[in-house]
Structures are given as structure tokens and as C-alpha cells.
Tab-separated table of C-alpha atoms and ligand atoms in Angstrom:
chain	number	residue	atom	x	y	z
A	1	UNK	CA	-33.065	-0.599	8.956
A	2	UNK	CA	-34.693	-1.639	5.628
A	3	UNK	CA	-32.974	-4.314	3.541
A	4	UNK	CA	-30.832	-2.212	1.202
A	5	UNK	CA	-30.063	0.418	3.801
A	6	UNK	CA	-29.080	2.900	1.094
A	7	UNK	CA	-29.188	6.635	1.567
A	8	UNK	CA	-31.267	8.028	-1.263
A	9	UNK	CA	-30.539	11.599	-2.364
A	10	UNK	CA	-32.456	13.870	-4.762
A	11	UNK	CA	-29.939	16.206	-6.368
A	12	UNK	CA	-29.828	19.258	-8.584
A	13	UNK	CA	-26.571	20.998	-9.483
A	14	UNK	CA	-23.947	22.899	-7.510
A	15	UNK	CA	-25.638	23.090	-4.057
A	16	UNK	CA	-26.406	19.377	-4.134
A	17	UNK	CA	-22.911	18.496	-5.323
A	18	UNK	CA	-21.317	20.443	-2.471
A	19	UNK	CA	-23.528	18.750	0.090
A	20	UNK	CA	-22.856	15.289	-1.386
A	21	UNK	CA	-19.125	16.010	-1.336
A	22	UNK	CA	-19.419	16.355	2.448
A	23	UNK	CA	-21.735	13.363	2.805
A	24	UNK	CA	-19.437	10.988	0.889
A	25	UNK	CA	-16.635	11.862	3.282
A	26	UNK	CA	-18.551	10.724	6.349
A	27	UNK	CA	-20.386	7.672	4.977
A	28	UNK	CA	-19.151	5.028	2.544
A	29	UNK	CA	-19.990	6.421	-0.931
A	30	UNK	CA	-21.299	2.955	-1.878
A	31	UNK	CA	-24.198	3.568	0.533
A	32	UNK	CA	-25.413	6.471	-1.600
A	33	UNK	CA	-28.003	6.260	-4.374
A	34	UNK	CA	-28.161	9.699	-5.978
A	35	UNK	CA	-31.001	10.582	-8.324
A	36	UNK	CA	-30.091	13.524	-10.524
A	37	UNK	CA	-32.152	16.142	-12.299
A	38	UNK	CA	-32.277	15.978	-16.101
A	39	UNK	CA	-34.750	18.832	-16.629
A	40	UNK	CA	-31.897	21.157	-17.575
A	41	UNK	CA	-30.395	18.756	-20.122
A	42	UNK	CA	-29.910	20.344	-23.532
A	43	UNK	CA	-28.726	19.621	-27.068
A	44	UNK	CA	-25.947	22.057	-27.918
A	45	UNK	CA	-23.693	21.738	-31.013
A	46	UNK	CA	-25.461	18.421	-31.595
A	47	UNK	CA	-24.303	17.090	-28.221
A	48	UNK	CA	-26.395	15.845	-25.310
A	49	UNK	CA	-25.440	17.879	-22.237
A	50	UNK	CA	-26.569	16.765	-18.749
A	51	UNK	CA	-25.312	19.658	-16.591
A	52	UNK	CA	-26.636	18.536	-13.207
A	53	UNK	CA	-25.489	14.923	-13.576
A	54	UNK	CA	-22.061	16.176	-14.642
A	55	UNK	CA	-21.811	18.692	-11.803
A	56	UNK	CA	-22.435	15.948	-9.236
A	57	UNK	CA	-20.155	13.517	-11.073
A	58	UNK	CA	-17.243	15.961	-11.443
A	59	UNK	CA	-17.577	17.070	-7.817
A	60	UNK	CA	-17.542	13.520	-6.460
A	61	UNK	CA	-14.602	12.765	-8.742
A	62	UNK	CA	-12.787	15.784	-7.260
A	63	UNK	CA	-12.324	17.564	-10.606
A	64	UNK	CA	-15.093	20.202	-10.613
A	65	UNK	CA	-14.296	23.885	-11.018
A	66	UNK	CA	-13.667	25.108	-7.483
A	67	UNK	CA	-15.398	28.504	-7.633
A	68	UNK	CA	-18.251	28.108	-10.143
A	69	UNK	CA	-19.024	24.516	-9.141
A	70	UNK	CA	-19.887	23.310	-12.668
A	71	UNK	CA	-17.405	22.334	-15.382
A	72	UNK	CA	-13.881	21.038	-14.839
A	73	UNK	CA	-11.153	22.811	-12.894
A	74	UNK	CA	-8.452	24.167	-15.218
A	75	UNK	CA	-10.393	23.340	-18.398
A	76	UNK	CA	-9.577	25.230	-21.606
A	77	UNK	CA	-11.975	26.566	-24.246
A	78	UNK	CA	-10.105	26.191	-27.557
A	79	UNK	CA	-12.879	24.216	-29.242
A	80	UNK	CA	-15.567	26.693	-28.167
A	81	UNK	CA	-13.436	29.632	-29.341
A	82	UNK	CA	-12.925	27.932	-32.710
A	83	UNK	CA	-16.676	27.339	-32.969
A	84	UNK	CA	-17.238	31.020	-32.184
A	85	UNK	CA	-14.896	32.060	-34.985
A	86	UNK	CA	-16.971	29.911	-37.348
A	87	UNK	CA	-20.011	31.935	-36.336
A	88	UNK	CA	-21.545	29.264	-34.095
A	89	UNK	CA	-23.286	30.301	-30.875
A	90	UNK	CA	-20.963	30.003	-27.899
A	91	UNK	CA	-22.916	31.409	-24.955
A	92	UNK	CA	-22.926	28.001	-23.286
A	93	UNK	CA	-19.357	27.609	-22.041
A	94	UNK	CA	-18.287	24.066	-22.833
A	95	UNK	CA	-14.677	23.363	-21.915
A	96	UNK	CA	-12.427	21.082	-23.941
A	97	UNK	CA	-12.223	18.289	-21.363
A	98	UNK	CA	-15.918	18.665	-20.545
A	99	UNK	CA	-16.666	18.212	-24.259
A	100	UNK	CA	-15.186	14.711	-24.107
A	101	UNK	CA	-17.965	13.777	-21.650
A	102	UNK	CA	-20.676	15.136	-23.955
A	103	UNK	CA	-19.191	13.539	-27.087
A	104	UNK	CA	-18.973	10.172	-25.317
A	105	UNK	CA	-22.517	10.455	-23.920
A	106	UNK	CA	-24.014	11.534	-27.247
A	107	UNK	CA	-22.361	8.714	-29.179
A	108	UNK	CA	-23.445	6.076	-26.640
A	109	UNK	CA	-27.039	7.400	-26.625
A	110	UNK	CA	-27.011	7.341	-30.435
A	111	UNK	CA	-26.092	3.654	-30.238
A	112	UNK	CA	-29.141	3.011	-28.054
A	113	UNK	CA	-27.466	2.863	-24.635
A	114	UNK	CA	-29.692	4.376	-21.910
A	115	UNK	CA	-28.772	7.608	-20.128
A	116	UNK	CA	-28.552	5.600	-16.873
A	117	UNK	CA	-25.999	3.222	-18.364
A	118	UNK	CA	-23.942	5.996	-19.959
A	119	UNK	CA	-23.950	7.895	-16.667
A	120	UNK	CA	-22.679	4.793	-14.890
A	121	UNK	CA	-19.930	4.337	-17.496
A	122	UNK	CA	-18.822	7.954	-17.152
A	123	UNK	CA	-18.946	7.909	-13.345
A	124	UNK	CA	-17.023	4.611	-13.205
A	125	UNK	CA	-14.365	6.001	-15.529
A	126	UNK	CA	-13.924	8.976	-13.188
A	127	UNK	CA	-13.739	6.762	-10.108
A	128	UNK	CA	-17.048	7.897	-8.573
A	129	UNK	CA	-18.060	5.251	-6.027
A	130	UNK	CA	-21.601	6.429	-5.237
A	131	UNK	CA	-24.438	5.368	-7.579
A	132	UNK	CA	-25.551	8.300	-9.725
A	133	UNK	CA	-28.726	7.799	-11.749
A	134	UNK	CA	-30.762	10.211	-13.892
A	135	UNK	CA	-34.337	10.404	-12.624
A	136	UNK	CA	-35.524	9.181	-16.015
A	137	UNK	CA	-34.004	7.785	-19.184
A	138	UNK	CA	-36.678	9.476	-21.259
A	139	UNK	CA	-36.624	13.042	-22.504
A	140	UNK	CA	-37.873	15.288	-19.695
A	141	UNK	CA	-37.154	19.007	-20.053
A	142	UNK	CA	-37.828	22.044	-17.923
A	143	UNK	CA	-39.490	25.011	-19.644
A	144	UNK	CA	-39.872	28.334	-17.875
A	145	UNK	CA	-42.901	30.519	-18.357
A	146	UNK	CA	-41.863	34.177	-18.694
A	147	UNK	CA	-43.401	37.382	-20.085
A	148	UNK	CA	-41.329	36.559	-23.227
A	149	UNK	CA	-43.169	33.239	-23.526
A	150	UNK	CA	-42.114	29.692	-22.741
A	151	UNK	CA	-38.309	29.384	-22.776
A	152	UNK	CA	-36.040	26.345	-22.808
A	153	UNK	CA	-34.242	26.119	-19.504
A	154	UNK	CA	-30.643	26.791	-20.583
A	155	UNK	CA	-31.733	29.580	-22.928
A	156	UNK	CA	-33.385	31.299	-19.966
A	157	UNK	CA	-30.749	30.409	-17.379
A	158	UNK	CA	-27.478	30.920	-19.254
A	159	UNK	CA	-28.147	32.848	-22.481
A	160	UNK	CA	-30.646	35.275	-20.936
A	161	UNK	CA	-28.921	35.127	-17.513
A	162	UNK	CA	-32.170	34.211	-15.763
A	163	UNK	CA	-33.255	37.859	-16.053
A	164	UNK	CA	-36.854	37.222	-17.233
A	165	UNK	CA	-39.232	36.887	-14.286
A	166	UNK	CA	-40.627	33.364	-14.059
A	167	UNK	CA	-44.348	32.940	-13.633
A	168	UNK	CA	-44.393	29.162	-13.857
A	169	UNK	CA	-42.426	26.045	-14.698
A	170	UNK	CA	-43.506	23.284	-17.047
A	171	UNK	CA	-41.999	20.013	-18.136
A	172	UNK	CA	-41.904	18.703	-21.695
A	173	UNK	CA	-42.052	14.934	-21.941
A	174	UNK	CA	-43.848	14.436	-18.659
A	175	UNK	CA	-46.383	12.032	-20.132
A	176	UNK	CA	-43.762	9.563	-21.305
A	177	UNK	CA	-41.083	9.989	-18.623
A	178	UNK	CA	-40.782	6.988	-16.289
A	179	UNK	CA	-38.421	6.649	-13.320
A	180	UNK	CA	-35.129	5.053	-14.337
A	181	UNK	CA	-34.422	1.461	-13.301
A	182	UNK	CA	-33.948	1.060	-9.564
A	183	UNK	CA	-35.265	4.493	-8.559
A	184	UNK	CA	-38.634	3.432	-7.126
A	185	UNK	CA	-37.187	0.239	-5.602
A	186	UNK	CA	-34.467	2.197	-3.800
A	187	UNK	CA	-37.023	4.732	-2.585
A	188	UNK	CA	-39.057	1.897	-1.101
A	189	UNK	CA	-36.137	0.261	0.687
A	190	UNK	CA	-33.990	3.292	1.566
A	191	UNK	CA	-32.714	3.820	5.095
A	192	UNK	CA	-33.179	7.561	4.609
A	193	UNK	CA	-34.021	10.057	1.881
A	194	UNK	CA	-32.379	13.467	1.514
A	195	UNK	CA	-33.542	16.394	-0.616
A	196	UNK	CA	-30.254	18.219	-1.194
A	197	UNK	CA	-30.162	22.033	-0.886
A	198	UNK	CA	-31.269	22.596	-4.479
A	199	UNK	CA	-33.747	24.897	-6.201
A	200	UNK	CA	-37.243	23.484	-5.492
A	201	UNK	CA	-38.628	24.488	-8.927
A	202	UNK	CA	-35.873	23.731	-11.419
A	203	UNK	CA	-33.764	21.104	-9.631
A	204	UNK	CA	-35.933	19.105	-7.212
A	205	UNK	CA	-39.216	19.981	-8.998
A	206	UNK	CA	-38.383	18.133	-12.243
A	207	UNK	CA	-37.451	15.010	-10.211
A	208	UNK	CA	-40.685	15.117	-8.193
A	209	UNK	CA	-42.681	15.606	-11.406
A	210	UNK	CA	-41.702	12.223	-12.875
A	211	UNK	CA	-44.592	9.817	-12.512
A	212	UNK	CA	-44.547	7.806	-9.294
A	213	UNK	CA	-41.714	9.640	-7.525
A	214	UNK	CA	-43.751	11.931	-5.291
A	215	UNK	CA	-46.123	9.140	-4.442
A	216	UNK	CA	-43.212	6.830	-3.522
A	217	UNK	CA	-41.809	9.587	-1.293
A	218	UNK	CA	-45.150	9.840	0.499
A	219	UNK	CA	-45.225	6.067	0.991
A	220	UNK	CA	-41.631	5.243	1.895
A	221	UNK	CA	-41.075	4.078	5.470
A	222	UNK	CA	-37.734	5.913	5.493
A	223	UNK	CA	-37.355	9.325	7.084
A	224	UNK	CA	-37.292	12.070	4.441
A	225	UNK	CA	-35.159	15.126	5.187
A	226	UNK	CA	-34.908	18.331	3.141
A	227	UNK	CA	-32.253	21.032	3.435
A	228	UNK	CA	-33.373	24.573	2.712
A	229	UNK	CA	-31.613	26.240	-0.240
A	230	UNK	CA	-32.965	29.578	1.054
A	231	UNK	CA	-31.013	31.229	3.867
A	232	UNK	CA	-32.021	34.565	5.326
A	233	UNK	CA	-34.501	35.154	2.485
A	234	UNK	CA	-31.834	34.637	-0.187
A	235	UNK	CA	-30.770	31.690	-2.321
A	236	UNK	CA	-27.351	30.272	-1.506
A	237	UNK	CA	-26.774	30.082	-5.258
A	238	UNK	CA	-28.888	30.698	-8.346
A	239	UNK	CA	-32.349	32.105	-8.987
A	240	UNK	CA	-34.501	30.283	-6.384
A	241	UNK	CA	-35.321	33.424	-4.365
A	242	UNK	CA	-36.202	35.504	-7.437
A	243	UNK	CA	-38.364	32.666	-8.747
A	244	UNK	CA	-40.272	32.366	-5.484
A	245	UNK	CA	-40.912	36.100	-5.551
A	246	UNK	CA	-42.027	36.252	-9.193
A	247	UNK	CA	-44.328	33.276	-8.590
A	248	UNK	CA	-45.988	35.136	-5.732
A	249	UNK	CA	-44.549	33.033	-2.931
A	250	UNK	CA	-42.981	34.000	0.344
A	251	UNK	CA	-39.172	33.926	-0.075
A	252	UNK	CA	-38.188	32.004	3.032
A	253	UNK	CA	-37.035	28.634	4.274
A	254	UNK	CA	-40.538	27.901	5.550
A	255	UNK	CA	-41.856	28.799	2.075
A	256	UNK	CA	-39.695	25.967	0.710
A	257	UNK	CA	-40.871	23.628	3.478
A	258	UNK	CA	-44.469	24.256	2.402
A	259	UNK	CA	-43.685	22.930	-1.068
A	260	UNK	CA	-42.680	19.585	0.466
A	261	UNK	CA	-45.249	19.348	3.247
A	262	UNK	CA	-46.882	16.184	1.891
A	263	UNK	CA	-43.795	13.967	2.215
A	264	UNK	CA	-40.934	15.574	4.178
A	265	UNK	CA	-40.522	14.627	7.864
A	266	UNK	CA	-37.436	16.646	8.776
A	267	UNK	CA	-36.653	20.136	7.517
A	268	UNK	CA	-33.178	21.579	8.009
A	269	UNK	CA	-32.895	25.347	8.112
A	270	UNK	CA	-30.075	27.763	8.800
A	271	UNK	CA	-29.426	29.346	12.188
A	272	UNK	CA	-30.293	32.788	10.779
A	273	UNK	CA	-33.783	31.415	10.058
A	274	UNK	CA	-34.258	29.869	13.507
A	275	UNK	CA	-37.361	32.031	14.077
A	276	UNK	CA	-39.091	30.071	11.301
A	277	UNK	CA	-38.679	26.709	13.027
A	278	UNK	CA	-42.104	26.970	14.663
A	279	UNK	CA	-43.777	27.674	11.339
A	280	UNK	CA	-42.029	24.646	9.824
A	281	UNK	CA	-43.186	22.445	12.707
A	282	UNK	CA	-46.763	23.646	12.162
A	283	UNK	CA	-46.483	22.005	8.725
A	284	UNK	CA	-46.022	18.676	10.502
A	285	UNK	CA	-42.244	18.447	10.064
A	286	UNK	CA	-39.472	18.349	12.628
A	287	UNK	CA	-37.352	21.478	12.222
A	288	UNK	CA	-33.594	21.211	12.723
A	289	UNK	CA	-31.663	24.465	12.978
A	290	UNK	CA	-27.969	24.349	12.039
A	291	UNK	CA	-25.338	26.051	9.870
A	292	UNK	CA	-26.226	25.269	6.240
A	293	UNK	CA	-23.807	27.570	4.409
A	294	UNK	CA	-21.082	25.306	3.014
A	295	UNK	CA	-18.072	27.590	2.860
A	296	UNK	CA	-15.548	24.748	3.122
A	297	UNK	CA	-15.100	21.041	3.670
A	298	UNK	CA	-15.554	21.341	7.418
A	299	UNK	CA	-18.995	22.963	6.986
A	300	UNK	CA	-20.044	20.444	4.323
A	301	UNK	CA	-19.186	17.504	6.586
A	302	UNK	CA	-20.797	19.129	9.620
A	303	UNK	CA	-24.051	19.698	7.713
A	304	UNK	CA	-24.019	16.125	6.384
A	305	UNK	CA	-23.515	14.819	9.947
A	306	UNK	CA	-26.505	16.826	11.230
A	307	UNK	CA	-28.691	15.546	8.393
A	308	UNK	CA	-27.734	11.910	9.057
A	309	UNK	CA	-28.344	12.330	12.771
A	310	UNK	CA	-31.729	13.964	12.133
A	311	UNK	CA	-32.773	10.789	10.311
A	312	UNK	CA	-31.403	8.507	13.006
A	313	UNK	CA	-28.610	7.306	10.720
A	314	UNK	CA	-25.613	8.447	12.754
B	401	FO1	N1	-23.734	27.866	-16.338
B	401	FO1	C1	-23.569	29.145	-16.706
B	401	FO1	O1	-24.018	30.048	-15.993
B	401	FO1	N2	-22.926	29.475	-17.888
B	401	FO1	C2	-22.418	28.531	-18.708
B	401	FO1	O2	-21.868	28.862	-19.762
B	401	FO1	C3	-22.553	27.159	-18.317
B	401	FO1	C4	-22.002	26.129	-19.060
B	401	FO1	C5	-22.076	24.800	-18.587
B	401	FO1	C6	-21.463	23.780	-19.287
B	401	FO1	C7	-21.522	22.487	-18.812
B	401	FO1	C8	-22.219	22.204	-17.640
B	401	FO1	O3	-22.279	20.947	-17.188
B	401	FO1	C9	-22.836	23.214	-16.921
B	401	FO1	C10	-22.769	24.524	-17.385
B	401	FO1	N3	-23.365	25.568	-16.702
B	401	FO1	C11	-23.231	26.867	-17.107
B	401	FO1	C12	-24.145	25.297	-15.500
B	401	FO1	C13	-25.604	24.949	-15.806
B	401	FO1	O4	-26.188	25.737	-16.768
B	401	FO1	C14	-26.471	25.139	-14.555
B	401	FO1	O5	-25.739	25.212	-13.389
B	401	FO1	C15	-27.438	24.041	-14.352
B	401	FO1	O6	-28.102	23.661	-15.493
B	401	FO1	C16	-28.440	24.409	-13.246
B	401	FO1	O7	-28.249	23.513	-12.228
């Protein structure tokens, strides 16, 4: 096993957080180095919001909203309601306790602290034992191309309820974004790399787009495993299936595998998609068929165990 022996995970929002919740219950959380998406970060009410980092952080801290997956369980919305009565926009539902995270982050960033360091401070304060790192400390934002023009991610996703068909995805800040400290080093020395079951365009895509990441994934000696977020031609959560369709792609697990064919060695797909295993193997990957729908803790842990085993880590 390489020197650091860390398990390196690429994570988007809710799907990734659920998977990582299972993983951290079967391996020591300290063995995990999680790289989070920042493409859906936004400035709202003057605050810097990092939804995917927070979703992973709250989930690993055991305080995330149980049904929706993002936000904090039992949070209240008095501040947002008061803002609404002042005439401010309130389509982005920021809870009162959640706001403390954004106020803290914004103030620390304003003082020149990096997003990586602020994320570590927040995660430490919540007792998260795994390392959680934004893919980049620089501004790196997802823009979706729609018939209405180029839209900021949260405007499209939350305000417009992801109803505009997406014809492409772009990233603002790509030229200046560099991997955050430790990301490339951990990719080089990882014992295994996992692409969590996240949207390939708006969760994993923005991570892969940062200079040097995809190349490091191609070069790492570690096995690289990806879990399909598409099950039975549908997304487990969110707009991945609709996006694949509007971008003219085949909506299937093997369609996702194709997007990663240059660096993934093991592709994990659901039992309902077992007939696609052969197609996945034709892409040069080993296909592992198992239950990927994480309805409860048992399923999350079982999936995590299969993924570890597929990489020879269990
Ligand atoms: N998603 C929604 O669908 N509606 C919301 O009002 C909303 C608010 C929100 C606030 C904080 C946060 O961390 C996440 C929030 N999300 C909301 C989720 C977020 O927009 C998406 O899940 C991610 O950006 C995509 O992974």
C-alpha cells in the first residue's frame, strides 16, 4: 500500500454525503481525504455559501436534515423570513443555524483565510474526523447553458427548479483555479480513489475540471472506483438523468461509465442495471454489480464495504 494509505474521495452533495456516512462507519474516518465540489458555491445576502462542502460536513457531523440531505435537522428560518419581509429574495432556504456557518466562513475569507483552512476550522468545530478539502481555494463556479442563456448554478438549480433543459456546462474561473494544498499529493499516494455517487456534470465534473486533477487520476497507481448515480435509467437524486438526456447522451449507468473511461478502473452499478455490466467492461473497467440504493444505514455500509473490497482495501 502506498505511503499515506489514505482513501481519497471525490464528493458532490447529498448522494456523496450518504455514501461517506456509510464509509466512515466501516473505516477509521482519519483514513479519508474528501475533496469537495465548490462549483455550486454562491454569494447570497453577501455571504459565501458552499452547499456541497456543508452537506458532507453536516452529514459526517450527524446533524444534516434527514430527508432533504442538505441543511441542518430541526433548523428554523426566522432570519430568512425577516429578510423576506424586508423585500429581500428568499428562494434559497438558509436556516438560522446554517447561517452561522456562512457568516463564520464569509468573515474568515474576508480576513484572508483560505477556503481550505476555514473548512477545516468548521469541520473541526463540528467534530468531523475525516479530512474535508475544497477542490480549489480559488473561485471556480459552475454555469449551465440553457435556452434562456448561461445561468449561475443555484439560480438554475434552486430558483428555477432545474426546469430549463441543459445543453452544456461551463466553469467560470477555470483558468486561475488550482488544486488546494494536499490534493494532488494525496491523489499520488492514495491507497484507493472513490468517485462518490454524484452527478457527473455538476458535482464530479467541476472537480475533474480543475487543472491537474484528471491527469493525476490517470496517473495514480491507486485503484479508482466510481459508483453510478444512475439506477435503472433514473438519477437517485437530482437532475443527472434529465441533464444526460438534454445533452444528447444515453441515460444509463454505462453512459456515466463512458464519461470516466480514461481513468476509472472499477465501476459499481446497481443490480437492476446488471445487463449493462458487459458494456462497462468493454470500456476497460471492471464492473461490480451490487445494491447501490442507500435507503438506510445498513445499505450505506454494505455499499461502502463492496467498494472497498473492489479496490482490494477490505
Ligand atoms: N436546495 C434546494 O433545492 N433549495 C434550497 O432552498 C436550498 C438551500 C440550501 C441552503 C444551504 C445549503 O448548503 C444547501 C441548500 N440547498 C438547497 C441544496 C443545494 O442547492 C444543492 O443540493 C447543491 O448545490 C447541489 O449539490
